[in-house]
Short mmCIF file of C-alpha atoms and ligand atoms in Angstrom, two decimals:
data_model
loop_
_atom_site.label_atom_id
_atom_site.label_comp_id
_atom_site.label_asym_id
_atom_site.label_seq_id
_atom_site.Cartn_x
_atom_site.Cartn_y
_atom_site.Cartn_z
CA UNK A 1 1.42 46.43 6.97
CA UNK A 2 1.62 43.05 5.60
CA UNK A 3 0.73 42.89 1.89
CA UNK A 4 -0.79 39.67 0.02
CA UNK A 5 -1.69 39.25 -3.26
CA UNK A 6 -5.16 40.31 -4.24
CA UNK A 7 -6.59 38.61 -7.18
CA UNK A 8 -9.00 40.68 -9.53
CA UNK A 9 -11.59 39.40 -12.33
CA UNK A 10 -11.45 42.17 -14.79
CA UNK A 11 -14.70 42.31 -17.06
CA UNK A 12 -14.17 45.33 -19.58
CA UNK A 13 -17.44 44.46 -21.15
CA UNK A 14 -18.78 46.61 -24.31
CA UNK A 15 -18.57 49.74 -25.90
CA UNK A 16 -16.51 52.29 -23.60
CA UNK A 17 -16.01 49.93 -20.90
CA UNK A 18 -12.67 48.55 -22.48
CA UNK A 19 -11.19 52.33 -22.55
CA UNK A 20 -12.35 53.46 -19.29
CA UNK A 21 -11.47 50.21 -17.29
CA UNK A 22 -7.64 50.72 -18.85
CA UNK A 23 -7.28 53.82 -17.02
CA UNK A 24 -8.92 52.44 -13.97
CA UNK A 25 -6.48 49.59 -14.07
CA UNK A 26 -3.44 52.29 -13.56
CA UNK A 27 -4.97 52.58 -10.15
CA UNK A 28 -4.30 49.11 -8.72
CA UNK A 29 -1.46 48.65 -6.56
CA UNK A 30 1.55 45.92 -7.63
CA UNK A 31 0.04 43.50 -5.18
CA UNK A 32 -3.29 43.02 -7.62
CA UNK A 33 -3.21 40.44 -10.09
CA UNK A 34 -5.60 40.67 -12.82
CA UNK A 35 -7.29 38.23 -14.79
CA UNK A 36 -8.99 39.66 -17.62
CA UNK A 37 -12.22 37.84 -18.75
CA UNK A 38 -13.57 38.44 -22.30
CA UNK A 39 -17.36 38.31 -21.67
CA UNK A 40 -19.76 40.51 -23.60
CA UNK A 41 -21.12 41.31 -26.86
CA UNK A 42 -18.36 40.25 -29.33
CA UNK A 43 -17.88 36.87 -27.68
CA UNK A 44 -21.61 36.55 -27.39
CA UNK A 45 -21.83 37.53 -31.22
CA UNK A 46 -19.32 34.85 -32.24
CA UNK A 47 -19.55 32.28 -30.26
CA UNK A 48 -23.19 32.68 -28.44
CA UNK A 49 -21.41 32.55 -25.02
CA UNK A 50 -22.59 34.79 -22.22
CA UNK A 51 -20.91 33.82 -18.93
CA UNK A 52 -19.54 30.16 -18.70
CA UNK A 53 -19.07 28.13 -15.85
CA UNK A 54 -15.34 28.80 -16.04
CA UNK A 55 -15.89 32.30 -15.98
CA UNK A 56 -17.90 31.80 -12.86
CA UNK A 57 -15.31 29.82 -11.26
CA UNK A 58 -12.41 32.47 -11.95
CA UNK A 59 -14.48 35.15 -10.66
CA UNK A 60 -15.82 32.93 -7.57
CA UNK A 61 -12.29 32.48 -6.69
CA UNK A 62 -11.46 36.11 -6.97
CA UNK A 63 -11.29 38.67 -4.23
CA UNK A 64 -13.35 41.31 -6.30
CA UNK A 65 -14.76 42.20 -10.05
CA UNK A 66 -13.73 45.15 -11.90
CA UNK A 67 -16.36 45.39 -14.49
CA UNK A 68 -16.78 48.14 -17.22
CA UNK A 69 -20.20 48.02 -18.98
CA UNK A 70 -22.38 45.88 -20.92
CA UNK A 71 -25.08 46.31 -23.77
CA UNK A 72 -24.66 46.37 -27.20
CA UNK A 73 -27.10 47.56 -30.18
CA UNK A 74 -26.39 44.11 -32.10
CA UNK A 75 -27.78 42.20 -29.21
CA UNK A 76 -31.52 42.36 -28.33
CA UNK A 77 -32.22 44.42 -24.93
CA UNK A 78 -31.91 42.41 -22.04
CA UNK A 79 -29.72 39.47 -23.33
CA UNK A 80 -26.26 40.76 -22.00
CA UNK A 81 -27.62 42.51 -19.46
CA UNK A 82 -29.75 39.95 -17.77
CA UNK A 83 -26.97 37.14 -18.75
CA UNK A 84 -23.96 38.65 -17.52
CA UNK A 85 -24.56 41.77 -14.92
CA UNK A 86 -27.81 40.65 -13.39
CA UNK A 87 -26.58 37.22 -13.47
CA UNK A 88 -23.34 38.09 -11.54
CA UNK A 89 -25.57 40.17 -9.02
CA UNK A 90 -27.45 37.18 -8.28
CA UNK A 91 -25.04 34.47 -8.54
CA UNK A 92 -22.75 36.25 -6.11
CA UNK A 93 -25.48 37.51 -3.97
CA UNK A 94 -24.32 41.06 -4.15
CA UNK A 95 -27.58 42.17 -2.58
CA UNK A 96 -26.17 45.84 -1.66
CA UNK A 97 -25.95 48.37 -4.64
CA UNK A 98 -23.78 51.42 -2.77
CA UNK A 99 -23.97 54.31 -4.99
CA UNK A 100 -22.20 57.24 -3.49
CA UNK A 101 -22.48 60.68 -5.03
CA UNK A 102 -20.17 63.15 -2.94
CA UNK A 103 -20.60 66.41 -4.82
CA UNK A 104 -24.47 65.75 -3.93
CA UNK A 105 -23.93 64.54 -0.31
CA UNK A 106 -26.00 62.04 -1.03
CA UNK A 107 -25.58 57.95 -0.84
CA UNK A 108 -27.96 55.45 -2.52
CA UNK A 109 -28.24 51.86 -1.08
CA UNK A 110 -30.37 50.02 -3.61
CA UNK A 111 -31.49 46.48 -2.93
CA UNK A 112 -29.83 44.52 -5.83
CA UNK A 113 -31.57 41.25 -6.08
CA UNK A 114 -35.25 41.37 -6.29
CA UNK A 115 -38.12 43.63 -7.02
CA UNK A 116 -39.02 44.08 -10.84
CA UNK A 117 -35.50 42.68 -11.84
CA UNK A 118 -36.53 39.29 -10.66
CA UNK A 119 -37.09 38.21 -14.16
CA UNK A 120 -40.68 36.54 -13.12
CA UNK A 121 -43.46 37.55 -15.54
CA UNK A 122 -45.61 36.73 -18.52
CA UNK A 123 -45.89 37.82 -22.23
CA UNK A 124 -48.76 37.11 -24.55
CA UNK A 125 -49.08 38.75 -27.66
CA UNK A 126 -51.35 41.60 -26.19
CA UNK A 127 -51.04 41.47 -22.39
CA UNK A 128 -47.73 41.41 -20.16
CA UNK A 129 -47.01 40.99 -16.68
CA UNK A 130 -43.85 41.83 -14.67
CA UNK A 131 -43.84 40.88 -11.06
CA UNK A 132 -41.94 42.40 -8.67
CA UNK A 133 -40.48 39.95 -5.65
CA UNK A 134 -39.73 41.21 -2.39
CA UNK A 135 -38.74 39.00 0.35
CA UNK A 136 -38.16 39.82 4.27
CA UNK A 137 -34.74 38.40 4.04
CA UNK A 138 -33.71 40.56 1.22
CA UNK A 139 -35.26 43.69 2.33
CA UNK A 140 -34.07 43.30 6.02
CA UNK A 141 -30.38 42.52 5.23
CA UNK A 142 -30.30 45.60 2.56
CA UNK A 143 -31.86 47.95 5.43
CA UNK A 144 -29.85 46.61 8.08
CA UNK A 145 -27.05 47.85 5.83
CA UNK A 146 -28.10 51.20 5.19
CA UNK A 147 -28.63 51.79 8.84
CA UNK A 148 -25.26 50.47 9.67
CA UNK A 149 -23.98 52.81 7.20
CA UNK A 150 -26.03 56.15 8.32
CA UNK A 151 -25.06 55.28 12.14
CA UNK A 152 -21.74 55.19 11.52
CA UNK A 153 -21.56 58.62 9.45
CA UNK A 154 -23.98 60.12 11.80
CA UNK A 155 -26.26 60.49 8.84
CA UNK A 156 -30.07 61.01 8.13
CA UNK A 157 -31.82 58.10 6.43
CA UNK A 158 -34.55 58.09 4.03
CA UNK A 159 -36.00 55.19 2.54
CA UNK A 160 -37.90 55.64 -0.44
CA UNK A 161 -40.57 53.39 -2.26
CA UNK A 162 -44.14 53.94 -3.70
CA UNK A 163 -46.32 52.41 -0.83
CA UNK A 164 -49.52 54.54 -1.80
CA UNK A 165 -49.86 52.73 -5.11
CA UNK A 166 -47.37 49.45 -4.77
CA UNK A 167 -49.46 48.37 -1.67
CA UNK A 168 -48.25 44.68 -1.31
CA UNK A 169 -44.63 45.35 -1.70
CA UNK A 170 -44.97 48.54 -0.08
CA UNK A 171 -46.31 47.35 3.25
CA UNK A 172 -43.84 44.35 3.76
CA UNK A 173 -40.67 47.17 3.14
CA UNK A 174 -42.58 49.36 5.49
CA UNK A 175 -42.98 46.76 8.20
CA UNK A 176 -39.30 45.67 7.64
CA UNK A 177 -37.79 49.04 7.83
CA UNK A 178 -39.63 49.81 11.16
CA UNK A 179 -38.62 46.83 12.47
CA UNK A 180 -34.78 47.35 11.73
CA UNK A 181 -34.93 50.77 12.94
CA UNK A 182 -35.91 49.70 16.63
CA UNK A 183 -32.31 48.35 16.49
CA UNK A 184 -31.18 52.12 15.53
CA UNK A 185 -32.24 54.45 17.59
CA UNK A 186 -29.81 56.94 16.98
CA UNK A 187 -30.60 57.10 13.09
CA UNK A 188 -33.34 59.77 12.25
CA UNK A 189 -35.53 58.14 9.72
CA UNK A 190 -38.06 59.51 7.21
CA UNK A 191 -39.78 58.30 4.15
CA UNK A 192 -40.32 59.69 1.09
CA UNK A 193 -42.69 58.52 -2.13
CA UNK A 194 -40.51 57.82 -5.05
CA UNK A 195 -41.81 60.63 -7.30
CA UNK A 196 -41.56 62.96 -4.23
CA UNK A 197 -37.71 61.79 -3.80
CA UNK A 198 -37.00 62.68 -7.72
CA UNK A 199 -38.43 66.16 -7.05
CA UNK A 200 -36.90 66.77 -3.79
CA UNK A 201 -33.60 65.30 -4.92
CA UNK A 202 -33.51 68.00 -7.41
CA UNK A 203 -34.87 70.82 -5.31
CA UNK A 204 -33.58 70.29 -1.88
CA UNK A 205 -31.06 67.81 -2.12
CA UNK A 206 -29.48 68.72 1.64
CA UNK A 207 -32.53 67.08 2.69
CA UNK A 208 -30.97 63.67 1.75
CA UNK A 209 -27.80 61.56 3.05
CA UNK A 210 -28.34 57.87 3.02
CA UNK A 211 -31.28 56.74 0.74
CA UNK A 212 -32.50 53.17 0.92
CA UNK A 213 -34.53 52.07 -1.79
CA UNK A 214 -35.76 48.92 -4.02
CA UNK A 215 -34.09 47.81 -7.09
CA UNK A 216 -35.99 49.73 -9.47
CA UNK A 217 -36.33 53.20 -7.77
CA UNK A 218 -32.49 52.69 -7.20
CA UNK A 219 -31.74 52.24 -10.59
CA UNK A 220 -33.64 55.25 -11.77
CA UNK A 221 -32.98 57.66 -8.81
CA UNK A 222 -29.20 56.98 -8.83
CA UNK A 223 -29.11 58.11 -12.69
CA UNK A 224 -30.87 61.46 -11.22
CA UNK A 225 -28.49 62.18 -8.69
CA UNK A 226 -25.52 61.09 -11.45
CA UNK A 227 -26.97 63.89 -13.24
CA UNK A 228 -27.41 66.47 -10.54
CA UNK A 229 -23.72 65.78 -9.53
CA UNK A 230 -21.67 66.22 -12.36
CA UNK A 231 -22.72 63.69 -15.12
CA UNK A 232 -22.69 60.01 -15.11
CA UNK A 233 -18.78 60.07 -16.30
CA UNK A 234 -18.08 60.45 -12.59
CA UNK A 235 -20.66 57.91 -11.09
CA UNK A 236 -19.25 54.89 -9.30
CA UNK A 237 -20.94 52.00 -7.59
CA UNK A 238 -20.14 48.81 -5.60
CA UNK A 239 -22.12 45.80 -5.90
CA UNK A 240 -21.53 44.07 -2.27
CA UNK A 241 -22.15 41.51 0.06
CA UNK A 242 -21.06 42.87 3.09
CA UNK A 243 -20.70 40.18 5.53
CA UNK A 244 -18.00 37.50 5.34
CA UNK A 245 -19.92 34.74 7.29
CA UNK A 246 -22.79 34.53 4.75
CA UNK A 247 -20.73 35.15 1.34
CA UNK A 248 -21.25 32.60 -1.02
CA UNK A 249 -17.62 32.90 -2.52
CA UNK A 250 -14.73 34.60 -1.99
CA UNK A 251 -15.57 37.46 -3.63
CA UNK A 252 -16.24 40.74 -2.04
CA UNK A 253 -18.21 42.27 -4.55
CA UNK A 254 -18.31 44.05 -8.25
CA UNK A 255 -17.42 47.44 -8.89
CA UNK A 256 -18.50 49.48 -11.60
CA UNK A 257 -19.28 52.74 -13.15
CA UNK A 258 -23.13 53.66 -12.77
CA UNK A 259 -22.83 54.60 -16.67
CA UNK A 260 -23.57 52.00 -19.48
CA UNK A 261 -21.46 51.06 -22.66
CA UNK A 262 -22.32 54.13 -24.56
CA UNK A 263 -21.67 52.61 -27.86
CA UNK A 264 -22.22 55.80 -29.87
CA UNK A 265 -19.11 57.29 -28.37
CA UNK A 266 -16.79 54.21 -27.84
CA UNK A 267 -13.43 54.22 -29.52
CA UNK A 268 -13.68 57.72 -30.05
CA UNK A 269 -11.65 58.70 -26.88
CA UNK A 270 -14.62 60.86 -25.71
CA UNK A 271 -15.49 58.63 -22.74
CA UNK A 272 -14.74 60.10 -19.43
CA UNK A 273 -12.83 57.40 -17.30
CA UNK A 274 -13.74 58.98 -13.74
CA UNK A 275 -16.65 57.01 -12.88
CA UNK A 276 -14.54 53.45 -13.59
CA UNK A 277 -11.25 55.37 -11.61
CA UNK A 278 -13.59 55.79 -8.54
CA UNK A 279 -15.07 52.27 -8.72
CA UNK A 280 -11.53 50.74 -8.80
CA UNK A 281 -10.78 52.91 -5.59
CA UNK A 282 -14.11 51.76 -4.22
CA UNK A 283 -12.78 48.10 -4.74
CA UNK A 284 -9.42 48.94 -2.91
CA UNK A 285 -10.84 50.38 0.03
CA UNK A 286 -13.61 47.39 0.19
CA UNK A 287 -10.20 45.20 0.28
CA UNK A 288 -8.46 47.14 2.75
CA UNK A 289 -11.19 46.18 5.17
CA UNK A 290 -10.98 42.29 3.95
CA UNK A 291 -9.13 39.61 5.91
CA UNK A 292 -6.25 38.82 3.61
CA UNK A 293 -6.93 34.75 4.13
CA UNK A 294 -10.20 33.81 4.26
CA UNK A 295 -10.69 30.63 6.24
CA UNK A 296 -13.98 28.79 5.26
CA UNK A 297 -13.54 25.61 3.21
CA UNK A 298 -14.15 26.52 -0.47
CA UNK A 299 -13.52 30.07 -0.43
C1 IPM B 301 -27.28 49.92 -13.64
C2 IPM B 301 -27.61 49.19 -15.00
C3 IPM B 301 -28.42 48.35 -15.06
C4 IPM B 301 -29.40 47.96 -14.20
C5 IPM B 301 -28.67 47.38 -16.24
C6 IPM B 301 -27.03 47.27 -17.47
C7 IPM B 301 -29.03 46.14 -16.10
O1 IPM B 301 -28.54 50.51 -15.49
O2 IPM B 301 -26.14 49.21 -13.10
O3 IPM B 301 -27.96 50.84 -13.23
O4 IPM B 301 -30.52 48.35 -14.56
O5 IPM B 301 -29.37 47.85 -12.91
MN1 MN B 302 -28.89 52.35 -14.24
#
């Protein structure tokens, strides 16, 4: 096989991020070149910088991102999360958040760019709104990925929402999932409300193979699934823009542990690096499927 250098941006981030990423770096084959970026709480606190244009240029020019964790008690909630991780998901249009739980036999396909994560909303002294944005394009491409994954694995697909309460978003999701399902007659499909899905994941996890859901439900249910399958220490995820033709940059995705920065145990040598190691393995596997030279201008 022809081995050509792969360029990886490594963002260890905050808390236990650097220590688990250090272990994960041992996984990388020799033809992987690493560019470490100092992004996170320390730099933010000393310089006010979150994600600079130069950081984004480096990341866009690399084949993939290996990410540790973000979040620090010294920085107000949301500043680092929105300013770094959610911004990267948006800028690189990483619309699938793939979270496999092999011990549980369940894989989550979480829509990764919209829903209540859009940042749209208002805050008045005694009232607040948080708008969930849902577009046909975003739902459809994510659904298509989930159906393809289920079709390849001969798996059952469960889509999860809360259509009995979130009637606006729910009806659009429902319509789009039904439309996409027409192209995959071989995939058996069912629906669960998010609350029932949480219950059933605990009580009857064997009902689930591939789970398709929106950004917030996917966030919550994937932590639940991690708890059911050995803990957050081993759950890894891939933030992907799977198809080359529409990818806005060279970067195939951002690979990270599902866990956070765990500042309470940072630097104590207690962090389990399994999730970071698995994230690195997911990255290597994704790059193995990619063409080595990418032709379109600017990639
Ligand atoms: C995750 C994390 C992030 C999310 C945070 C850090 C913004 O919990 O990747 O699951 O909510 O998506
Ligand atoms: Mn989460």
